mmCIF file of C-alpha atoms in Angstrom:
data_model
loop_
_atom_site.group_PDB
_atom_site.id
_atom_site.type_symbol
_atom_site.label_atom_id
_atom_site.label_comp_id
_atom_site.label_asym_id
_atom_site.label_seq_id
_atom_site.Cartn_x
_atom_site.Cartn_y
_atom_site.Cartn_z
ATOM 1 C CA MET S 1 -21.942 25.741 6.430
ATOM 2 C CA ARG S 2 -20.598 27.535 9.498
ATOM 3 C CA ARG S 3 -19.742 31.211 9.248
ATOM 4 C CA PHE S 4 -17.581 33.028 11.747
ATOM 5 C CA ALA S 5 -18.276 36.592 12.589
ATOM 6 C CA PRO S 6 -15.528 39.095 11.601
ATOM 7 C CA ALA S 7 -13.449 40.038 14.691
ATOM 8 C CA LEU S 8 9.484 20.860 -1.516
ATOM 9 C CA ALA S 9 12.307 19.406 -1.024
ATOM 10 C CA LEU S 10 15.195 21.797 -0.232
ATOM 11 C CA THR S 11 14.808 23.616 -3.522
ATOM 12 C CA LEU S 12 11.152 24.133 -2.896
ATOM 13 C CA CYS S 13 11.858 25.560 0.544
ATOM 14 C CA ALA S 14 14.589 27.777 -0.858
ATOM 15 C CA LEU S 15 12.122 29.165 -3.350
ATOM 16 C CA LEU S 16 9.423 29.695 -0.722
ATOM 17 C CA PRO S 17 10.958 30.696 2.653
ATOM 18 C CA ALA S 18 8.725 29.881 5.602
ATOM 19 C CA ALA S 19 7.145 32.501 7.799
ATOM 20 C CA SER S 20 7.350 31.979 11.539
ATOM 21 C CA ALA S 21 4.291 30.804 13.457
ATOM 22 C CA GLY S 22 2.030 33.641 14.508
ATOM 23 C CA ASN S 23 3.715 36.048 12.072
ATOM 24 C CA ALA S 24 2.217 35.494 8.639
ATOM 25 C CA ALA S 25 3.158 37.690 5.692
ATOM 26 C CA PRO S 26 0.983 40.725 4.852
ATOM 27 C CA ALA S 27 -2.322 39.771 3.296
ATOM 28 C CA ARG S 28 -2.569 39.704 -0.489
ATOM 29 C CA ALA S 29 -6.339 39.307 -0.428
ATOM 30 C CA SER S 30 -9.090 41.130 1.373
ATOM 31 C CA PHE S 31 -10.821 39.405 4.246
ATOM 32 C CA PRO S 32 -13.231 37.939 5.111
ATOM 33 C CA VAL S 33 -13.030 35.252 2.412
ATOM 34 C CA THR S 34 -15.253 32.229 1.922
ATOM 35 C CA VAL S 35 -13.703 29.082 0.472
ATOM 36 C CA THR S 36 -15.125 25.721 -0.568
ATOM 37 C CA HIS S 37 -13.550 22.487 0.661
ATOM 38 C CA ALA S 38 -14.534 18.809 1.075
ATOM 39 C CA LEU S 39 -17.006 19.516 3.901
ATOM 40 C CA GLY S 40 -18.675 22.573 2.359
ATOM 41 C CA GLN S 41 -17.938 26.281 2.700
ATOM 42 C CA THR S 42 -16.100 28.113 5.457
ATOM 43 C CA THR S 43 -15.647 31.829 5.971
ATOM 44 C CA ILE S 44 -12.281 33.090 7.214
ATOM 45 C CA PRO S 45 -12.850 36.464 8.943
ATOM 46 C CA ALA S 46 -9.240 37.702 8.940
ATOM 47 C CA GLN S 47 -5.884 36.519 7.658
ATOM 48 C CA PRO S 48 -4.887 33.515 9.797
ATOM 49 C CA THR S 49 -1.741 33.780 11.882
ATOM 50 C CA ARG S 50 -2.147 30.704 14.122
ATOM 51 C CA VAL S 51 -2.756 27.541 12.129
ATOM 52 C CA VAL S 52 -3.153 23.968 13.389
ATOM 53 C CA VAL S 53 -2.624 21.203 10.840
ATOM 54 C CA LEU S 54 -3.944 17.671 11.229
ATOM 55 C CA GLY S 55 -1.687 15.248 9.399
ATOM 56 C CA PRO S 56 1.323 15.392 7.070
ATOM 57 C CA HIS S 57 -0.725 16.149 3.961
ATOM 58 C CA ALA S 58 -2.051 19.380 5.471
ATOM 59 C CA LEU S 59 1.420 20.179 6.819
ATOM 60 C CA ASP S 60 2.952 19.747 3.372
ATOM 61 C CA LEU S 61 0.440 22.190 1.903
ATOM 62 C CA LEU S 62 0.982 24.714 4.702
ATOM 63 C CA LEU S 63 4.784 24.618 4.570
ATOM 64 C CA SER S 64 4.811 24.928 0.802
ATOM 65 C CA LEU S 65 2.938 28.218 1.210
ATOM 66 C CA GLY S 66 5.531 29.488 3.680
ATOM 67 C CA VAL S 67 3.444 29.226 6.859
ATOM 68 C CA GLN S 68 4.509 27.453 10.064
ATOM 69 C CA PRO S 69 1.980 25.628 12.297
ATOM 70 C CA VAL S 70 1.328 26.201 16.000
ATOM 71 C CA GLY S 71 -0.109 22.684 16.419
ATOM 72 C CA TYR S 72 0.131 19.341 14.650
ATOM 73 C CA GLY S 73 -1.749 16.021 14.708
ATOM 74 C CA GLU S 74 -0.304 12.735 13.447
ATOM 75 C CA ALA S 75 -1.484 9.257 12.562
ATOM 76 C CA ALA S 76 -2.188 7.248 15.708
ATOM 77 C CA GLN S 77 -0.399 4.189 14.292
ATOM 78 C CA LEU S 78 2.921 6.060 14.321
ATOM 79 C CA GLY S 79 2.844 5.920 18.118
ATOM 80 C CA VAL S 80 3.887 9.492 18.880
ATOM 81 C CA LYS S 81 4.046 9.856 22.688
ATOM 82 C CA GLU S 82 4.814 13.550 23.183
ATOM 83 C CA PHE S 83 1.177 14.593 23.608
ATOM 84 C CA GLY S 84 0.921 18.279 24.522
ATOM 85 C CA SER S 85 4.627 18.871 23.893
ATOM 86 C CA PRO S 86 6.462 20.214 20.838
ATOM 87 C CA ILE S 87 6.505 17.394 18.333
ATOM 88 C CA ARG S 88 9.923 16.467 16.969
ATOM 89 C CA GLN S 89 9.071 13.267 15.111
ATOM 90 C CA ILE S 90 7.594 14.607 11.872
ATOM 91 C CA LYS S 91 9.062 12.292 9.256
ATOM 92 C CA TYR S 92 10.325 13.829 6.008
ATOM 93 C CA LEU S 93 8.887 17.278 6.794
ATOM 94 C CA GLY S 94 10.375 17.867 10.246
ATOM 95 C CA SER S 95 13.506 19.626 9.010
ATOM 96 C CA ARG S 96 11.268 22.263 7.437
ATOM 97 C CA VAL S 97 9.318 22.959 10.636
ATOM 98 C CA THR S 98 10.813 25.781 12.710
ATOM 99 C CA SER S 99 7.877 26.669 14.970
ATOM 100 C CA ALA S 100 7.983 23.763 17.507
ATOM 101 C CA PRO S 101 4.248 23.005 17.111
ATOM 102 C CA LEU S 102 2.469 21.276 19.994
ATOM 103 C CA TYR S 103 1.327 17.728 19.330
ATOM 104 C CA VAL S 104 -2.480 17.686 19.568
ATOM 105 C CA GLY S 105 -2.990 13.930 19.140
ATOM 106 C CA ASP S 106 -4.573 11.776 16.465
ATOM 107 C CA ARG S 107 -4.968 13.701 13.213
ATOM 108 C CA PHE S 108 -8.532 12.403 12.843
ATOM 109 C CA LYS S 109 -9.544 12.760 16.513
ATOM 110 C CA PRO S 110 -7.362 15.455 18.084
ATOM 111 C CA ASN S 111 -7.654 16.567 21.706
ATOM 112 C CA LEU S 112 -10.087 19.454 21.410
ATOM 113 C CA GLU S 113 -9.210 21.016 24.754
ATOM 114 C CA LEU S 114 -5.526 21.186 23.896
ATOM 115 C CA LEU S 115 -6.298 22.340 20.379
ATOM 116 C CA ALA S 116 -8.500 25.169 21.694
ATOM 117 C CA SER S 117 -5.781 26.242 24.154
ATOM 118 C CA LEU S 118 -3.589 27.095 21.153
ATOM 119 C CA LYS S 119 -6.167 29.718 20.109
ATOM 120 C CA PRO S 120 -5.963 28.859 16.408
ATOM 121 C CA ASP S 121 -7.619 31.009 13.814
ATOM 122 C CA LEU S 122 -7.538 28.212 11.218
ATOM 123 C CA ILE S 123 -7.502 24.394 11.342
ATOM 124 C CA VAL S 124 -6.514 22.397 8.246
ATOM 125 C CA GLY S 125 -6.824 18.640 7.745
ATOM 126 C CA GLU S 126 -8.158 15.879 5.522
ATOM 127 C CA ASP S 127 -11.704 14.676 5.046
ATOM 128 C CA PHE S 128 -10.878 11.525 7.024
ATOM 129 C CA ALA S 129 -11.525 13.788 10.037
ATOM 130 C CA SER S 130 -15.071 14.549 8.885
ATOM 131 C CA ALA S 131 -16.614 13.010 12.034
ATOM 132 C CA ALA S 132 -14.772 15.589 14.136
ATOM 133 C CA TYR S 133 -15.556 18.479 11.779
ATOM 134 C CA PRO S 134 -18.446 20.050 13.739
ATOM 135 C CA ALA S 135 -16.380 20.101 16.936
ATOM 136 C CA LEU S 136 -13.295 21.398 15.139
ATOM 137 C CA ASN S 137 -15.333 24.111 13.486
ATOM 138 C CA ARG S 138 -16.507 25.310 16.894
ATOM 139 C CA VAL S 139 -12.879 25.868 17.868
ATOM 140 C CA ALA S 140 -11.839 27.742 14.700
ATOM 141 C CA PRO S 141 -12.686 27.894 10.990
ATOM 142 C CA THR S 142 -11.772 24.463 9.658
ATOM 143 C CA LEU S 143 -10.864 23.334 6.154
ATOM 144 C CA LEU S 144 -10.792 19.621 5.328
ATOM 145 C CA PHE S 145 -9.441 18.514 1.969
ATOM 146 C CA THR S 146 -9.466 15.326 -0.082
ATOM 147 C CA GLY S 147 -5.858 14.447 -0.753
ATOM 148 C CA THR S 148 -5.484 10.772 -1.635
ATOM 149 C CA HIS S 149 -5.998 10.967 -5.380
ATOM 150 C CA SER S 150 -3.795 12.101 -8.211
ATOM 151 C CA GLY S 151 -4.315 15.823 -8.787
ATOM 152 C CA ASP S 152 -6.007 16.471 -5.421
ATOM 153 C CA TRP S 153 -3.351 18.678 -3.854
ATOM 154 C CA GLN S 154 -3.111 20.811 -6.985
ATOM 155 C CA LYS S 155 -6.797 21.659 -6.476
ATOM 156 C CA SER S 156 -6.585 22.126 -2.698
ATOM 157 C CA LEU S 157 -3.475 24.301 -2.616
ATOM 158 C CA PRO S 158 -5.043 27.384 -4.269
ATOM 159 C CA VAL S 159 -8.030 27.106 -1.896
ATOM 160 C CA LEU S 160 -5.778 27.039 1.161
ATOM 161 C CA ALA S 161 -3.665 29.828 -0.298
ATOM 162 C CA ARG S 162 -6.765 31.999 -0.645
ATOM 163 C CA ALA S 163 -7.722 31.270 2.967
ATOM 164 C CA LEU S 164 -4.220 32.341 4.035
ATOM 165 C CA GLY S 165 -3.949 35.351 1.729
ATOM 166 C CA ARG S 166 -1.059 33.752 -0.173
ATOM 167 C CA GLU S 167 -2.432 33.116 -3.648
ATOM 168 C CA ASP S 168 0.769 34.255 -5.376
ATOM 169 C CA ARG S 169 2.740 31.553 -3.558
ATOM 170 C CA ALA S 170 0.351 28.858 -4.745
ATOM 171 C CA ALA S 171 1.070 29.744 -8.347
ATOM 172 C CA ALA S 172 4.813 29.496 -7.686
ATOM 173 C CA VAL S 173 4.460 26.107 -5.974
ATOM 174 C CA LEU S 174 2.408 24.687 -8.832
ATOM 175 C CA ALA S 175 4.926 25.930 -11.400
ATOM 176 C CA ARG S 176 7.815 24.483 -9.400
ATOM 177 C CA SER S 177 6.118 21.077 -9.090
ATOM 178 C CA ARG S 178 5.468 20.916 -12.824
ATOM 179 C CA ALA S 179 9.122 21.709 -13.460
ATOM 180 C CA VAL S 180 10.267 18.987 -11.044
ATOM 181 C CA THR S 181 8.045 16.389 -12.736
ATOM 182 C CA ASP S 182 9.165 17.432 -16.221
ATOM 183 C CA GLU S 183 12.823 17.228 -15.202
ATOM 184 C CA ALA S 184 12.347 13.782 -13.657
ATOM 185 C CA ARG S 185 10.495 12.479 -16.719
ATOM 186 C CA ALA S 186 13.400 13.585 -18.892
ATOM 187 C CA ALA S 187 15.894 11.879 -16.556
ATOM 188 C CA LEU S 188 13.818 8.693 -16.744
ATOM 189 C CA THR S 189 13.763 8.583 -20.549
ATOM 190 C CA PRO S 190 15.068 4.979 -20.659
ATOM 191 C CA TRP S 191 12.085 3.960 -18.521
ATOM 192 C CA GLN S 192 9.407 5.655 -20.613
ATOM 193 C CA GLY S 193 6.590 3.250 -21.494
ATOM 194 C CA GLN S 194 7.827 0.507 -19.156
ATOM 195 C CA ARG S 195 4.978 -1.584 -17.721
ATOM 196 C CA ALA S 196 4.987 -0.794 -13.993
ATOM 197 C CA LEU S 197 3.124 -2.605 -11.243
ATOM 198 C CA VAL S 198 2.594 -0.390 -8.183
ATOM 199 C CA VAL S 199 1.407 -2.167 -5.036
ATOM 200 C CA TRP S 200 0.924 -1.776 -1.300
ATOM 201 C CA ASN S 201 2.042 -4.584 0.983
ATOM 202 C CA SER S 202 1.454 -4.581 4.738
ATOM 203 C CA GLY S 203 3.647 -7.585 5.504
ATOM 204 C CA GLY S 204 3.122 -10.026 8.372
ATOM 205 C CA ALA S 205 0.141 -12.296 7.836
ATOM 206 C CA ASN S 206 -0.590 -10.424 4.581
ATOM 207 C CA ARG S 207 2.917 -10.595 3.164
ATOM 208 C CA ASP S 208 1.647 -12.557 0.143
ATOM 209 C CA LEU S 209 -1.226 -10.132 -0.567
ATOM 210 C CA TYR S 210 -0.656 -7.041 -2.702
ATOM 211 C CA THR S 211 -3.025 -4.141 -3.326
ATOM 212 C CA VAL S 212 -2.534 -2.778 -6.828
ATOM 213 C CA LEU S 213 -2.629 0.999 -7.229
ATOM 214 C CA GLY S 214 -4.157 2.639 -10.273
ATOM 215 C CA PRO S 215 -3.837 6.042 -11.957
ATOM 216 C CA LYS S 216 -6.340 7.765 -9.640
ATOM 217 C CA ASP S 217 -4.201 6.987 -6.586
ATOM 218 C CA TRP S 218 -1.592 9.633 -5.696
ATOM 219 C CA THR S 219 1.339 7.214 -5.951
ATOM 220 C CA GLY S 220 0.126 5.479 -9.086
ATOM 221 C CA GLY S 221 -0.694 8.794 -10.699
ATOM 222 C CA LEU S 222 2.765 10.188 -9.966
ATOM 223 C CA LEU S 223 4.497 7.195 -11.554
ATOM 224 C CA GLN S 224 2.227 7.518 -14.569
ATOM 225 C CA ASP S 225 3.134 11.209 -14.816
ATOM 226 C CA LEU S 226 6.791 10.164 -14.833
ATOM 227 C CA GLY S 227 6.190 8.080 -17.953
ATOM 228 C CA PHE S 228 5.481 4.554 -16.694
ATOM 229 C CA ARG S 229 2.526 2.520 -18.006
ATOM 230 C CA LEU S 230 0.597 1.134 -15.062
ATOM 231 C CA VAL S 231 -0.227 -2.572 -15.118
ATOM 232 C CA LEU S 232 -3.819 -3.025 -13.942
ATOM 233 C CA PRO S 233 -5.644 -6.327 -13.300
ATOM 234 C CA GLY S 234 -9.055 -5.789 -14.873
ATOM 235 C CA SER S 235 -11.536 -3.369 -13.334
ATOM 236 C CA PRO S 236 -11.030 -1.639 -9.966
ATOM 237 C CA ASP S 237 -12.534 -2.978 -6.758
ATOM 238 C CA PRO S 238 -14.783 -0.208 -5.305
ATOM 239 C CA THR S 239 -14.477 -1.669 -1.790
ATOM 240 C CA LEU S 240 -10.772 -0.840 -1.657
ATOM 241 C CA ALA S 241 -11.173 2.962 -1.727
ATOM 242 C CA GLU S 242 -7.778 4.232 -2.944
ATOM 243 C CA GLY S 243 -6.627 0.713 -3.838
ATOM 244 C CA TYR S 244 -7.354 -0.764 -7.259
ATOM 245 C CA ARG S 245 -7.512 -4.521 -6.634
ATOM 246 C CA ALA S 246 -6.012 -6.896 -4.075
ATOM 247 C CA LEU S 247 -4.079 -9.820 -5.554
ATOM 248 C CA SER S 248 -2.218 -12.810 -4.219
ATOM 249 C CA VAL S 249 1.430 -13.204 -5.095
ATOM 250 C CA GLU S 250 0.376 -16.020 -7.453
ATOM 251 C CA ALA S 251 -1.841 -13.617 -9.421
ATOM 252 C CA LEU S 252 1.004 -11.156 -9.886
ATOM 253 C CA GLY S 253 2.693 -13.661 -12.164
ATOM 254 C CA ALA S 254 -0.028 -13.293 -14.782
ATOM 255 C CA LEU S 255 0.665 -9.541 -15.040
ATOM 256 C CA ASP S 256 4.425 -9.998 -15.589
ATOM 257 C CA PRO S 257 5.406 -6.290 -15.353
ATOM 258 C CA ASP S 258 8.718 -4.798 -16.478
ATOM 259 C CA VAL S 259 9.189 -3.074 -13.125
ATOM 260 C CA VAL S 260 7.556 -3.353 -9.685
ATOM 261 C CA PHE S 261 7.250 -0.663 -7.007
ATOM 262 C CA VAL S 262 6.330 -2.112 -3.600
ATOM 263 C CA VAL S 263 5.073 0.411 -1.040
ATOM 264 C CA ALA S 264 5.528 -0.954 2.492
ATOM 265 C CA SER S 265 2.184 0.002 4.053
ATOM 266 C CA GLY S 266 0.773 -0.097 7.578
ATOM 267 C CA THR S 267 3.585 -0.954 9.986
ATOM 268 C CA ASN S 268 5.607 -2.749 7.321
ATOM 269 C CA THR S 269 9.035 -1.410 6.321
ATOM 270 C CA PRO S 270 10.825 -1.426 2.955
ATOM 271 C CA ALA S 271 13.476 -3.760 4.396
ATOM 272 C CA ARG S 272 10.906 -6.319 5.585
ATOM 273 C CA ALA S 273 8.943 -6.024 2.336
ATOM 274 C CA ALA S 274 12.145 -6.681 0.368
ATOM 275 C CA SER S 275 12.982 -9.675 2.547
ATOM 276 C CA ASP S 276 9.495 -11.167 2.091
ATOM 277 C CA TRP S 277 9.651 -10.614 -1.664
ATOM 278 C CA LYS S 278 13.036 -12.294 -1.975
ATOM 279 C CA ALA S 279 11.807 -15.219 0.131
ATOM 280 C CA SER S 280 8.860 -15.841 -2.208
ATOM 281 C CA ALA S 281 9.637 -18.320 -4.961
ATOM 282 C CA LEU S 282 6.599 -17.099 -6.896
ATOM 283 C CA ALA S 283 7.654 -13.459 -6.700
ATOM 284 C CA GLN S 284 11.139 -14.358 -7.883
ATOM 285 C CA ARG S 285 9.716 -15.824 -11.079
ATOM 286 C CA LEU S 286 8.510 -12.420 -12.274
ATOM 287 C CA ARG S 287 10.495 -10.872 -15.098
ATOM 288 C CA ALA S 288 11.007 -7.749 -12.986
ATOM 289 C CA SER S 289 12.588 -9.818 -10.204
ATOM 290 C CA ARG S 290 14.895 -11.621 -12.594
ATOM 291 C CA ALA S 291 15.984 -8.276 -14.046
ATOM 292 C CA GLY S 292 16.534 -6.693 -10.620
ATOM 293 C CA ARG S 293 13.780 -4.159 -11.199
ATOM 294 C CA VAL S 294 11.775 -4.389 -7.976
ATOM 295 C CA TYR S 295 11.936 -1.340 -5.688
ATOM 296 C CA PHE S 296 10.718 -0.869 -2.116
ATOM 297 C CA MET S 297 9.509 2.411 -0.594
ATOM 298 C CA PRO S 298 7.972 3.619 2.701
ATOM 299 C CA ILE S 299 4.276 4.477 2.877
ATOM 300 C CA GLN S 300 4.914 7.630 4.919
ATOM 301 C CA LEU S 301 6.855 9.205 2.072
ATOM 302 C CA VAL S 302 5.011 7.865 -0.967
ATOM 303 C CA GLY S 303 1.491 7.478 0.373
ATOM 304 C CA ARG S 304 0.678 9.593 3.418
ATOM 305 C CA ILE S 305 2.046 13.085 2.726
ATOM 306 C CA ARG S 306 0.941 13.527 -0.886
ATOM 307 C CA GLY S 307 1.642 17.227 -1.363
ATOM 308 C CA PRO S 308 4.084 19.340 -3.382
ATOM 309 C CA ILE S 309 7.018 18.692 -1.041
ATOM 310 C CA ALA S 310 6.245 14.964 -1.042
ATOM 311 C CA THR S 311 6.073 15.042 -4.837
ATOM 312 C CA GLU S 312 9.587 16.393 -5.003
ATOM 313 C CA LEU S 313 10.970 14.058 -2.335
ATOM 314 C CA THR S 314 9.279 10.978 -3.823
ATOM 315 C CA THR S 315 10.434 11.867 -7.323
ATOM 316 C CA ARG S 316 13.976 12.249 -6.016
ATOM 317 C CA GLU S 317 13.771 8.843 -4.287
ATOM 318 C CA ILE S 318 12.466 7.159 -7.446
ATOM 319 C CA ARG S 319 15.286 8.653 -9.466
ATOM 320 C CA ARG S 320 17.821 7.570 -6.827
ATOM 321 C CA GLN S 321 16.631 3.971 -6.738
ATOM 322 C CA LEU S 322 16.487 3.718 -10.520
ATOM 323 C CA GLY S 323 19.908 5.353 -10.912
ATOM 324 C CA ALA S 324 18.470 8.259 -12.923
ATOM 325 C CA ARG S 325 20.003 11.238 -11.137
#
């Protein structure tokens, strides 16, 4: 543990107006505070006003609490090229960012020199950046959270809120998210109990290979919360981390779900995933295909952000595609 010496959607944003970068709201908790996160405990000496976030999950959490970042790191595979400049390519969350944060590089391996030049008093990311944690922690108090599983962000948000002195906002965000999920479940009443297969597909050479997602995964858990019954092929495969089990398109036929949600992962796109699915004679034999109940979604929205804003946006997209508005 390192200690530092003292020195959601549009409706969600309407409920919780964002503070400008470097001008956080008055503290609602006394500082210093010590919080526990995925890498241990970190002491925050004073209420943070300059926060760097590493990745969209951390950004979702920060924005939902009404705080704007001064720096931002993204996934390297997205190919952002504006290193050291204000980033303007933040998918799905960009319209909520008003602070023109500088792009600090890969969310798991950011440029430490550039990051330090921003003089942050808090860095927030995911535990995927654990290898960089000691170096990050030398720049500023750093909190890394686990965010890939169902229920993770609901546990992390109050911790971050305490570190920011915004615990009252966390309670409001949690209440709002529960209301959004309850409303969506009611709108999806005709789909309650339907057997749903939720899979990742990266396309290309792996276009006929599908990774099944279970209830512990953020995406699978959300669909289960909305009333679907997840179709699972036996026991999970521990080597797949957040995935449940990888199956060939032939094996999907044995599951015969009522509805299929295909998440276009990696560099795949929903359009390409849909084209590959329609071109597969085996996939077309599934009852869901014959009934026109196969839906395609982007990994950035339904698998990489995974916070309260993403919950609302993903729920809205599911309702849109299923015609349950």
